[in-house]
mmCIF file of C-alpha atoms in Angstrom:
data_model
loop_
_atom_site.group_PDB
_atom_site.id
_atom_site.type_symbol
_atom_site.label_atom_id
_atom_site.label_comp_id
_atom_site.label_asym_id
_atom_site.label_seq_id
_atom_site.Cartn_x
_atom_site.Cartn_y
_atom_site.Cartn_z
ATOM 1 C CA MET A 14 -0.682 104.798 20.646
ATOM 2 C CA LYS A 15 -4.594 105.480 21.696
ATOM 3 C CA LEU A 16 -6.256 104.915 24.804
ATOM 4 C CA HIS A 17 -10.069 104.187 24.544
ATOM 5 C CA GLU A 18 -12.034 104.908 27.720
ATOM 6 C CA THR A 19 -14.875 106.107 29.888
ATOM 7 C CA LYS A 20 -13.984 108.779 31.925
ATOM 8 C CA THR A 21 -15.942 107.576 34.628
ATOM 9 C CA THR A 22 -15.377 103.878 34.439
ATOM 10 C CA PRO A 23 -13.097 102.367 37.260
ATOM 11 C CA ASN A 24 -10.969 100.610 34.683
ATOM 12 C CA SER A 25 -10.419 103.637 33.213
ATOM 13 C CA ARG A 26 -9.534 105.047 36.141
ATOM 14 C CA ARG A 27 -7.032 102.840 37.015
ATOM 15 C CA VAL A 28 -4.914 103.439 33.729
ATOM 16 C CA ARG A 29 -5.005 106.868 33.938
ATOM 17 C CA VAL A 30 -3.713 106.751 37.454
ATOM 18 C CA PHE A 31 -1.553 104.304 36.631
ATOM 19 C CA LEU A 32 -0.049 106.806 33.779
ATOM 20 C CA ALA A 33 0.024 109.456 36.041
ATOM 21 C CA GLU A 34 2.323 108.159 38.748
ATOM 22 C CA LYS A 35 4.492 107.512 35.047
ATOM 23 C CA GLY A 36 4.168 110.789 34.155
ATOM 24 C CA ILE A 37 3.506 109.208 30.740
ATOM 25 C CA GLU A 38 0.535 110.632 28.350
ATOM 26 C CA VAL A 39 -1.263 109.093 26.223
ATOM 27 C CA GLU A 40 -3.847 109.977 23.623
ATOM 28 C CA THR A 41 -7.392 109.426 25.266
ATOM 29 C CA VAL A 42 -10.615 108.542 23.434
ATOM 30 C CA GLU A 43 -13.789 108.797 24.934
ATOM 31 C CA VAL A 44 -16.124 105.880 24.457
ATOM 32 C CA ASP A 45 -19.975 106.552 25.325
ATOM 33 C CA ILE A 46 -21.091 103.531 27.103
ATOM 34 C CA THR A 47 -24.242 105.357 28.275
ATOM 35 C CA SER A 48 -25.461 105.064 24.444
ATOM 36 C CA MET A 49 -23.834 101.688 24.520
ATOM 37 C CA GLU A 50 -20.870 102.492 21.974
ATOM 38 C CA ASN A 51 -18.885 100.289 23.791
ATOM 39 C CA ARG A 52 -21.885 97.533 22.079
ATOM 40 C CA SER A 53 -21.227 98.575 18.934
ATOM 41 C CA ASP A 54 -19.287 96.740 16.070
ATOM 42 C CA GLY A 55 -17.021 99.437 15.650
ATOM 43 C CA PHE A 56 -15.584 98.988 19.690
ATOM 44 C CA LEU A 57 -16.742 94.819 19.373
ATOM 45 C CA ALA A 58 -13.652 94.627 16.647
ATOM 46 C CA LYS A 59 -11.503 96.599 19.261
ATOM 47 C CA ASN A 60 -12.585 94.250 22.159
ATOM 48 C CA PRO A 61 -14.903 91.714 21.572
ATOM 49 C CA MET A 62 -16.020 91.811 25.390
ATOM 50 C CA GLY A 63 -17.117 95.210 24.663
ATOM 51 C CA LYS A 64 -15.296 96.619 27.494
ATOM 52 C CA VAL A 65 -13.020 99.535 28.246
ATOM 53 C CA PRO A 66 -10.600 100.748 28.497
ATOM 54 C CA VAL A 67 -8.606 99.424 25.602
ATOM 55 C CA LEU A 68 -5.202 100.166 24.663
ATOM 56 C CA GLU A 69 -4.489 100.638 20.808
ATOM 57 C CA LEU A 70 -1.031 99.907 19.772
ATOM 58 C CA ASP A 71 0.546 101.665 16.921
ATOM 59 C CA ASP A 72 0.920 98.880 14.898
ATOM 60 C CA GLY A 73 -3.066 98.400 15.041
ATOM 61 C CA THR A 74 -2.740 95.947 17.397
ATOM 62 C CA PHE A 75 -5.783 96.348 20.701
ATOM 63 C CA VAL A 76 -4.982 95.468 24.374
ATOM 64 C CA SER A 77 -7.956 95.347 26.381
ATOM 65 C CA GLU A 78 -7.804 94.705 30.288
ATOM 66 C CA SER A 79 -6.741 97.407 32.288
ATOM 67 C CA ALA A 80 -3.919 95.274 34.367
ATOM 68 C CA ALA A 81 -2.412 93.779 30.879
ATOM 69 C CA ILE A 82 -2.411 97.766 29.903
ATOM 70 C CA CYS A 83 -0.790 98.705 33.385
ATOM 71 C CA ARG A 84 2.055 95.814 32.688
ATOM 72 C CA TYR A 85 2.672 96.936 29.410
ATOM 73 C CA PHE A 86 3.754 100.491 30.400
ATOM 74 C CA GLU A 87 5.743 99.065 33.431
ATOM 75 C CA GLU A 88 7.687 97.376 30.672
ATOM 76 C CA LEU A 89 7.984 100.414 28.778
ATOM 77 C CA GLN A 90 8.853 102.949 31.222
ATOM 78 C CA PRO A 91 10.114 100.684 34.241
ATOM 79 C CA SER A 92 10.467 103.881 36.642
ATOM 80 C CA PRO A 93 9.429 104.856 38.587
ATOM 81 C CA PRO A 94 8.323 100.292 39.705
ATOM 82 C CA LEU A 95 4.668 99.564 39.955
ATOM 83 C CA PHE A 96 4.973 96.235 40.478
ATOM 84 C CA GLY A 97 7.747 95.556 42.140
ATOM 85 C CA THR A 98 11.604 95.263 41.850
ATOM 86 C CA SER A 99 12.488 91.692 42.116
ATOM 87 C CA ALA A 100 11.353 88.487 41.275
ATOM 88 C CA GLN A 101 9.989 88.089 44.811
ATOM 89 C CA GLU A 102 9.187 91.633 45.203
ATOM 90 C CA ARG A 103 6.716 91.246 41.602
ATOM 91 C CA ALA A 104 5.255 87.848 43.351
ATOM 92 C CA GLU A 105 4.539 89.956 46.183
ATOM 93 C CA VAL A 106 2.779 93.015 44.885
ATOM 94 C CA GLU A 107 1.164 90.795 42.150
ATOM 95 C CA MET A 108 -0.565 88.894 45.119
ATOM 96 C CA TRP A 109 -1.440 92.320 46.489
ATOM 97 C CA HIS A 110 -2.904 93.340 43.556
ATOM 98 C CA ARG A 111 -5.018 89.948 42.845
ATOM 99 C CA ARG A 112 -6.374 90.084 46.384
ATOM 100 C CA MET A 113 -7.302 93.919 45.728
ATOM 101 C CA GLU A 114 -8.911 93.122 42.295
ATOM 102 C CA LEU A 115 -10.921 89.530 43.078
ATOM 103 C CA ASP A 116 -11.674 90.845 46.922
ATOM 104 C CA LEU A 117 -12.437 94.132 47.052
ATOM 105 C CA ALA A 118 -13.021 96.025 43.525
ATOM 106 C CA VAL A 119 -14.469 93.463 41.506
ATOM 107 C CA PRO A 120 -17.352 92.705 44.603
ATOM 108 C CA ILE A 121 -17.509 96.550 44.510
ATOM 109 C CA MET A 122 -18.435 96.480 41.132
ATOM 110 C CA HIS A 123 -20.835 93.804 41.241
ATOM 111 C CA VAL A 124 -22.687 95.909 43.882
ATOM 112 C CA PHE A 125 -23.194 98.431 41.443
ATOM 113 C CA GLN A 126 -23.788 96.380 38.786
ATOM 114 C CA ASN A 127 -26.757 94.071 40.603
ATOM 115 C CA THR A 128 -28.744 97.647 41.973
ATOM 116 C CA HIS A 129 -27.995 100.538 40.459
ATOM 117 C CA PRO A 130 -30.725 101.464 37.619
ATOM 118 C CA PHE A 131 -27.997 101.665 35.018
ATOM 119 C CA PHE A 132 -27.531 98.381 35.031
ATOM 120 C CA ALA A 133 -31.431 97.791 35.634
ATOM 121 C CA GLU A 134 -32.271 97.431 31.476
ATOM 122 C CA ARG A 135 -28.066 95.768 30.907
ATOM 123 C CA ILE A 136 -28.377 92.537 33.164
ATOM 124 C CA GLU A 137 -30.993 90.809 35.302
ATOM 125 C CA GLN A 138 -30.143 92.141 38.475
ATOM 126 C CA LEU A 139 -29.590 89.842 41.654
ATOM 127 C CA GLY A 140 -30.240 91.474 44.810
ATOM 128 C CA ASP A 141 -28.906 88.412 47.236
ATOM 129 C CA TYR A 142 -25.512 88.319 45.576
ATOM 130 C CA ALA A 143 -25.792 92.101 45.380
ATOM 131 C CA GLU A 144 -26.077 91.649 49.705
ATOM 132 C CA ARG A 145 -23.280 88.928 49.684
ATOM 133 C CA CYS A 146 -20.498 91.236 47.406
ATOM 134 C CA ARG A 147 -21.267 94.137 50.033
ATOM 135 C CA LYS A 148 -20.313 92.226 53.012
ATOM 136 C CA THR A 149 -17.566 90.639 51.413
ATOM 137 C CA ALA A 150 -16.142 94.210 50.304
ATOM 138 C CA ALA A 151 -16.815 95.172 54.038
ATOM 139 C CA GLU A 152 -15.107 92.078 55.421
ATOM 140 C CA SER A 153 -12.052 92.780 52.879
ATOM 141 C CA MET A 154 -12.247 96.292 54.636
ATOM 142 C CA LEU A 155 -11.589 95.361 57.972
ATOM 143 C CA TRP A 156 -8.817 92.457 57.464
ATOM 144 C CA LEU A 157 -7.274 95.360 54.884
ATOM 145 C CA ASP A 158 -7.349 97.774 57.706
ATOM 146 C CA GLY A 159 -5.335 95.575 59.806
ATOM 147 C CA VAL A 160 -2.924 95.032 57.359
ATOM 148 C CA LEU A 161 -2.129 98.930 56.901
ATOM 149 C CA ALA A 162 -1.684 99.098 60.635
ATOM 150 C CA ASP A 163 2.136 98.344 60.552
ATOM 151 C CA ARG A 164 2.750 99.431 56.895
ATOM 152 C CA PRO A 165 2.416 102.539 54.635
ATOM 153 C CA PHE A 166 1.107 100.464 51.812
ATOM 154 C CA ILE A 167 -0.712 97.515 50.910
ATOM 155 C CA ALA A 168 2.265 95.405 49.560
ATOM 156 C CA GLY A 169 4.708 97.232 52.149
ATOM 157 C CA ASP A 170 6.975 100.290 51.931
ATOM 158 C CA GLU A 171 6.128 101.408 48.254
ATOM 159 C CA TYR A 172 3.071 102.522 47.090
ATOM 160 C CA THR A 173 2.100 100.282 43.657
ATOM 161 C CA VAL A 174 -0.368 99.141 41.329
ATOM 162 C CA ALA A 175 -2.531 97.133 44.700
ATOM 163 C CA ASP A 176 -2.853 100.602 46.434
ATOM 164 C CA ILE A 177 -4.068 101.826 42.781
ATOM 165 C CA VAL A 178 -6.742 99.284 42.403
ATOM 166 C CA ALA A 179 -7.780 99.650 46.039
ATOM 167 C CA LEU A 180 -8.195 103.458 46.052
ATOM 168 C CA ILE A 181 -10.628 103.054 43.066
ATOM 169 C CA GLY A 182 -12.256 100.109 43.998
ATOM 170 C CA ILE A 183 -13.112 102.221 47.516
ATOM 171 C CA ASP A 184 -13.581 105.076 45.806
ATOM 172 C CA PHE A 185 -15.912 103.312 43.420
ATOM 173 C CA GLY A 186 -18.077 102.391 46.723
ATOM 174 C CA ARG A 187 -19.655 105.287 47.714
ATOM 175 C CA VAL A 188 -22.387 105.331 44.482
ATOM 176 C CA SER A 189 -23.123 101.789 45.892
ATOM 177 C CA GLY A 190 -23.258 103.801 49.767
ATOM 178 C CA ILE A 191 -19.967 101.380 50.813
ATOM 179 C CA LYS A 192 -17.492 103.619 52.315
ATOM 180 C CA ILE A 193 -14.559 103.116 55.477
ATOM 181 C CA ASP A 194 -16.173 102.679 58.573
ATOM 182 C CA ASP A 195 -15.191 104.851 60.989
ATOM 183 C CA PRO A 196 -13.364 102.782 63.391
ATOM 184 C CA LEU A 197 -11.028 101.587 60.402
ATOM 185 C CA THR A 198 -8.049 104.684 60.770
ATOM 186 C CA HIS A 199 -5.482 102.731 59.292
ATOM 187 C CA LEU A 200 -7.294 102.357 56.159
ATOM 188 C CA LYS A 201 -8.823 105.519 56.639
ATOM 189 C CA ARG A 202 -5.432 106.966 57.127
ATOM 190 C CA TRP A 203 -3.915 105.150 53.710
ATOM 191 C CA HIS A 204 -6.709 106.234 51.723
ATOM 192 C CA ASP A 205 -6.014 109.932 52.888
ATOM 193 C CA GLU A 206 -2.682 109.313 51.833
ATOM 194 C CA VAL A 207 -3.259 107.841 48.713
ATOM 195 C CA SER A 208 -5.937 110.023 47.786
ATOM 196 C CA ALA A 209 -3.786 113.461 48.218
ATOM 197 C CA ARG A 210 -1.132 112.078 45.209
ATOM 198 C CA PRO A 211 -1.231 114.111 42.194
ATOM 199 C CA SER A 212 -2.499 111.026 40.379
ATOM 200 C CA ALA A 213 -5.434 110.217 42.231
ATOM 201 C CA LYS A 214 -7.002 113.375 40.130
ATOM 202 C CA ALA A 215 -6.044 111.997 37.038
ATOM 203 C CA MET B 2 10.785 76.245 48.430
ATOM 204 C CA LYS B 3 7.625 74.242 49.432
ATOM 205 C CA LEU B 4 4.004 74.611 47.888
ATOM 206 C CA HIS B 5 1.004 73.840 50.014
ATOM 207 C CA GLU B 6 -1.680 73.010 47.917
ATOM 208 C CA THR B 7 -4.714 70.434 47.898
ATOM 209 C CA LYS B 8 -4.569 68.561 44.911
ATOM 210 C CA THR B 9 -8.101 68.377 43.871
ATOM 211 C CA THR B 10 -8.507 72.394 43.435
ATOM 212 C CA PRO B 11 -8.260 74.157 40.360
ATOM 213 C CA ASN B 12 -5.724 76.656 41.914
ATOM 214 C CA SER B 13 -3.877 74.062 42.803
ATOM 215 C CA ARG B 14 -3.296 72.333 39.541
ATOM 216 C CA ARG B 15 -2.582 75.811 38.176
ATOM 217 C CA VAL B 16 0.627 75.642 39.465
ATOM 218 C CA ARG B 17 1.027 72.231 39.262
ATOM 219 C CA VAL B 18 0.320 72.374 35.195
ATOM 220 C CA PHE B 19 2.442 75.507 34.936
ATOM 221 C CA LEU B 20 5.649 73.944 36.718
ATOM 222 C CA ALA B 21 5.172 70.750 34.522
ATOM 223 C CA GLU B 22 5.679 72.785 31.620
ATOM 224 C CA LYS B 23 8.771 74.546 33.132
ATOM 225 C CA GLY B 24 10.281 71.292 34.005
ATOM 226 C CA ILE B 25 10.747 72.327 37.805
ATOM 227 C CA GLU B 26 10.389 70.272 40.536
ATOM 228 C CA VAL B 27 8.953 71.402 43.799
ATOM 229 C CA GLU B 28 8.150 70.101 47.087
ATOM 230 C CA THR B 29 4.343 69.672 48.175
ATOM 231 C CA VAL B 30 2.748 69.896 51.038
ATOM 232 C CA GLU B 31 -1.090 68.671 50.999
ATOM 233 C CA VAL B 32 -3.786 71.102 53.062
ATOM 234 C CA ASP B 33 -7.072 69.095 53.943
ATOM 235 C CA ILE B 34 -9.468 71.190 52.776
ATOM 236 C CA THR B 35 -11.983 68.720 53.468
ATOM 237 C CA SER B 36 -10.941 69.535 57.320
ATOM 238 C CA MET B 37 -11.065 72.557 57.083
ATOM 239 C CA GLU B 38 -7.230 72.633 57.688
ATOM 240 C CA ASN B 39 -7.124 76.123 55.434
ATOM 241 C CA ARG B 40 -9.144 77.681 58.064
ATOM 242 C CA SER B 41 -6.831 76.830 60.625
ATOM 243 C CA ASP B 42 -4.347 79.297 62.658
ATOM 244 C CA GLY B 43 -1.306 77.686 61.418
ATOM 245 C CA PHE B 44 -2.604 77.752 57.551
ATOM 246 C CA LEU B 45 -3.863 81.160 58.103
ATOM 247 C CA ALA B 46 -0.769 82.398 59.273
ATOM 248 C CA LYS B 47 0.250 81.626 55.793
ATOM 249 C CA ASN B 48 -2.033 82.839 54.208
ATOM 250 C CA PRO B 49 -4.618 85.214 55.921
ATOM 251 C CA MET B 50 -7.390 84.701 52.982
ATOM 252 C CA GLY B 51 -7.853 80.510 53.855
ATOM 253 C CA LYS B 52 -7.032 80.119 50.232
ATOM 254 C CA VAL B 53 -4.332 76.970 49.028
ATOM 255 C CA PRO B 54 -2.074 77.101 47.135
ATOM 256 C CA VAL B 55 0.825 79.084 48.666
ATOM 257 C CA LEU B 56 4.653 79.522 47.593
ATOM 258 C CA GLU B 57 6.852 79.124 50.896
ATOM 259 C CA LEU B 58 9.960 80.245 50.052
ATOM 260 C CA ASP B 59 13.243 79.763 51.164
ATOM 261 C CA ASP B 60 13.532 82.574 53.519
ATOM 262 C CA GLY B 61 9.957 82.477 55.111
ATOM 263 C CA THR B 62 8.106 84.544 52.794
ATOM 264 C CA PHE B 63 4.803 83.182 51.352
ATOM 265 C CA VAL B 64 2.912 83.711 48.441
ATOM 266 C CA SER B 65 -0.440 83.401 47.527
ATOM 267 C CA GLU B 66 -2.481 83.803 44.236
ATOM 268 C CA SER B 67 -1.833 81.181 41.928
ATOM 269 C CA ALA B 68 -0.852 83.760 38.742
ATOM 270 C CA ALA B 69 1.536 85.350 41.515
ATOM 271 C CA ILE B 70 3.273 82.139 42.021
ATOM 272 C CA CYS B 71 3.559 81.225 38.324
ATOM 273 C CA ARG B 72 4.603 84.694 37.550
ATOM 274 C CA TYR B 73 6.886 83.988 40.623
ATOM 275 C CA PHE B 74 8.646 80.695 38.535
ATOM 276 C CA GLU B 75 8.261 82.360 35.389
ATOM 277 C CA GLU B 76 11.061 84.849 36.096
ATOM 278 C CA LEU B 77 13.188 82.113 38.250
ATOM 279 C CA GLN B 78 13.264 80.132 34.677
ATOM 280 C CA PRO B 79 12.338 82.250 31.842
ATOM 281 C CA SER B 80 12.190 78.540 29.852
ATOM 282 C CA PRO B 81 9.820 77.386 28.170
ATOM 283 C CA PRO B 82 7.823 81.121 28.111
ATOM 284 C CA LEU B 83 4.122 81.181 29.490
ATOM 285 C CA PHE B 84 4.115 84.620 29.849
ATOM 286 C CA GLY B 85 5.017 85.725 26.345
ATOM 287 C CA THR B 86 8.765 87.049 25.010
ATOM 288 C CA SER B 87 8.101 90.698 24.185
ATOM 289 C CA ALA B 88 6.279 93.691 26.135
ATOM 290 C CA GLN B 89 3.840 93.172 23.336
ATOM 291 C CA GLU B 90 3.403 89.604 23.676
ATOM 292 C CA ARG B 91 3.480 90.058 27.273
ATOM 293 C CA ALA B 92 0.558 92.525 27.257
ATOM 294 C CA GLU B 93 -1.609 90.007 25.193
ATOM 295 C CA VAL B 94 -0.976 86.819 26.783
ATOM 296 C CA GLU B 95 -1.892 88.913 29.939
ATOM 297 C CA MET B 96 -5.165 90.140 28.627
ATOM 298 C CA TRP B 97 -6.177 86.697 27.621
ATOM 299 C CA HIS B 98 -4.873 85.356 31.148
ATOM 300 C CA ARG B 99 -7.134 87.427 32.687
ATOM 301 C CA ARG B 100 -10.035 87.239 29.809
ATOM 302 C CA MET B 101 -10.045 82.987 30.735
ATOM 303 C CA GLU B 102 -9.754 83.799 34.284
ATOM 304 C CA LEU B 103 -12.623 86.300 34.767
ATOM 305 C CA ASP B 104 -14.875 85.234 31.926
ATOM 306 C CA LEU B 105 -14.286 81.363 32.196
ATOM 307 C CA ALA B 106 -12.595 80.328 35.431
ATOM 308 C CA VAL B 107 -14.036 81.920 37.953
ATOM 309 C CA PRO B 108 -17.335 81.831 36.853
ATOM 310 C CA ILE B 109 -17.441 78.072 36.477
ATOM 311 C CA MET B 110 -15.859 77.997 40.244
ATOM 312 C CA HIS B 111 -18.630 80.100 41.047
ATOM 313 C CA VAL B 112 -21.311 77.558 39.761
ATOM 314 C CA PHE B 113 -19.521 75.307 41.718
ATOM 315 C CA GLN B 114 -19.492 77.164 45.105
ATOM 316 C CA ASN B 115 -23.319 77.854 44.994
ATOM 317 C CA THR B 116 -24.666 74.327 43.824
ATOM 318 C CA HIS B 117 -22.300 71.681 45.244
ATOM 319 C CA PRO B 118 -22.761 69.797 48.269
ATOM 320 C CA PHE B 119 -19.482 70.063 49.602
ATOM 321 C CA PHE B 120 -20.066 74.654 49.742
ATOM 322 C CA ALA B 121 -23.356 73.918 51.144
ATOM 323 C CA GLU B 122 -22.475 73.996 55.153
ATOM 324 C CA ARG B 123 -19.382 76.492 53.741
ATOM 325 C CA ILE B 124 -21.543 79.634 52.185
ATOM 326 C CA GLU B 125 -24.674 80.770 51.501
ATOM 327 C CA GLN B 126 -25.705 79.183 48.101
ATOM 328 C CA LEU B 127 -27.139 81.184 45.645
ATOM 329 C CA GLY B 128 -29.085 79.427 43.031
ATOM 330 C CA ASP B 129 -30.149 82.724 40.909
ATOM 331 C CA TYR B 130 -26.124 83.478 41.157
ATOM 332 C CA ALA B 131 -24.955 80.396 40.084
ATOM 333 C CA GLU B 132 -27.325 80.198 36.673
ATOM 334 C CA ARG B 133 -26.169 83.143 35.507
ATOM 335 C CA CYS B 134 -22.288 82.087 36.016
ATOM 336 C CA ARG B 135 -23.602 78.617 34.086
ATOM 337 C CA LYS B 136 -24.577 81.153 31.674
ATOM 338 C CA THR B 137 -21.339 83.491 31.200
ATOM 339 C CA ALA B 138 -19.119 80.319 31.118
ATOM 340 C CA ALA B 139 -21.210 78.791 28.028
ATOM 341 C CA GLU B 140 -21.473 81.955 26.194
ATOM 342 C CA SER B 141 -17.776 82.505 26.971
ATOM 343 C CA MET B 142 -17.387 78.439 25.643
ATOM 344 C CA LEU B 143 -19.071 79.756 22.283
ATOM 345 C CA TRP B 144 -16.852 82.818 21.658
ATOM 346 C CA LEU B 145 -13.577 81.257 22.524
ATOM 347 C CA ASP B 146 -14.590 78.474 19.889
ATOM 348 C CA GLY B 147 -14.922 81.034 17.097
ATOM 349 C CA VAL B 148 -11.278 82.454 18.965
ATOM 350 C CA LEU B 149 -9.792 78.919 18.153
ATOM 351 C CA ALA B 150 -10.963 79.201 14.429
ATOM 352 C CA ASP B 151 -7.967 80.062 13.414
ATOM 353 C CA ARG B 152 -5.339 79.933 16.130
ATOM 354 C CA PRO B 153 -3.787 76.702 17.632
ATOM 355 C CA PHE B 154 -3.796 78.536 21.303
ATOM 356 C CA ILE B 155 -5.714 80.799 23.022
ATOM 357 C CA ALA B 156 -2.735 83.866 22.850
ATOM 358 C CA GLY B 157 -2.127 82.771 19.707
ATOM 359 C CA ASP B 158 0.329 80.621 18.023
ATOM 360 C CA GLU B 159 2.261 79.380 21.452
ATOM 361 C CA TYR B 160 1.159 77.733 24.529
ATOM 362 C CA THR B 161 0.565 80.035 27.574
ATOM 363 C CA VAL B 162 -0.550 80.162 30.739
ATOM 364 C CA ALA B 163 -3.844 81.292 29.263
ATOM 365 C CA ASP B 164 -4.366 77.952 27.857
ATOM 366 C CA ILE B 165 -3.549 76.495 31.647
ATOM 367 C CA VAL B 166 -6.192 78.442 32.970
ATOM 368 C CA ALA B 167 -9.211 77.774 30.350
ATOM 369 C CA LEU B 168 -8.034 74.337 30.407
ATOM 370 C CA ILE B 169 -8.328 73.578 33.982
ATOM 371 C CA GLY B 170 -11.399 75.747 34.325
ATOM 372 C CA ILE B 171 -13.320 73.875 31.724
ATOM 373 C CA ASP B 172 -11.937 70.287 33.543
ATOM 374 C CA PHE B 173 -13.286 71.537 36.436
ATOM 375 C CA GLY B 174 -16.936 72.334 34.806
ATOM 376 C CA ARG B 175 -17.254 68.971 34.820
ATOM 377 C CA VAL B 176 -18.611 68.220 38.259
ATOM 378 C CA SER B 177 -21.295 71.091 37.719
ATOM 379 C CA GLY B 178 -22.660 69.503 34.375
ATOM 380 C CA ILE B 179 -20.568 72.045 32.108
ATOM 381 C CA LYS B 180 -18.797 70.696 29.385
ATOM 382 C CA ILE B 181 -17.970 71.495 26.096
ATOM 383 C CA ASP B 182 -21.170 71.308 23.553
ATOM 384 C CA ASP B 183 -20.750 69.346 20.751
ATOM 385 C CA PRO B 184 -21.029 71.539 17.964
ATOM 386 C CA LEU B 185 -18.203 73.566 19.690
ATOM 387 C CA THR B 186 -15.124 71.635 17.638
ATOM 388 C CA HIS B 187 -12.750 74.439 17.288
ATOM 389 C CA LEU B 188 -12.655 74.050 21.029
ATOM 390 C CA LYS B 189 -12.761 70.758 21.109
ATOM 391 C CA ARG B 190 -9.945 70.102 18.730
ATOM 392 C CA TRP B 191 -8.262 72.873 21.531
ATOM 393 C CA HIS B 192 -8.726 70.839 24.795
ATOM 394 C CA ASP B 193 -7.862 67.324 22.684
ATOM 395 C CA GLU B 194 -4.441 68.736 22.039
ATOM 396 C CA VAL B 195 -4.300 70.560 25.802
ATOM 397 C CA SER B 196 -4.906 67.747 27.430
ATOM 398 C CA ALA B 197 -2.647 65.283 25.547
ATOM 399 C CA ARG B 198 0.087 67.439 26.572
ATOM 400 C CA PRO B 199 2.145 65.350 29.495
ATOM 401 C CA SER B 200 1.518 68.545 31.863
ATOM 402 C CA ALA B 201 -2.435 68.008 32.046
ATOM 403 C CA LYS B 202 -1.270 65.087 33.978
ATOM 404 C CA ALA B 203 0.048 66.963 36.720
#
């Protein structure tokens, strides 16, 4: 197997942190998005959406979408479980996983895409939409602070893929001036703890 | 179990179509979003995001997010499989499931939210963002037409949750004037076929 990724992108980091938590090593191939390698014919043959990461399986199949890649490794090696251990737990983890993605990580990514010079030549940047996303991210962090007041991790007692998505989303916010406000002490406590895990450096 | 839903919303329809394909019947409770029942204290106790559908389990747990609810039923009753049958197949179905959601259903929903009078008092509508989403949806349909030129269903030979998400996304586009353009004959063929399944009426 080979993981085609771009070290600096949050979606690539998701898979690396996930693999580090599992203790799985996979050969990686760096895709240079600054030179638009992800829009080359060679890469589009791997993922027509032009997005990293992409997992190349030994039979030549390409699997893209970080969540799909993480689920694949969860099945190959269930321990430690990062998507829950019973049907009900897996449903709850998936609920939190999606909330962290759709209401936190995606808005933070869209602030970046609609304000950062890197994207200025790549898309038509929409300032009003970026501001709405910034507000959504702030609201989500405020809400998450309350959630984390009485549980160690986002989905409950165990570290899961929901923590990975939230950590990486929030960390990626730095480049857009998004950070955890001082009064959000529970979110800060959680962020310190998940950042101290060895996997956070992956 | 009880499914709290709003008949007219695409996310509620996702779960109903999924259950119809499985042949599972679940008691439903209608949530009146026109009177903002979804923002009431009673509903926010079920889902603090204020979104339908929400599955109430017999032990009093609430699971929201249509994808999480569908996965839960897939585990309770694996047959017929709608998320794939092997680790690799499940990874590929999840890839297509996410593509259909993030690049087709979500943009179509955002066109609606940013242009329809129903949302005019609920959010600050952003016309430029709506236009970008309309363009994304059109590009996704064009690309999907090519994908469906040589396979019966979106993820391959079998009907899956990716077809459900795409069907409901596209159908919901009608209210915003989004439809399958005449030249997209493969997408049209697929749409006719999945629309003819009894589940489509759920």
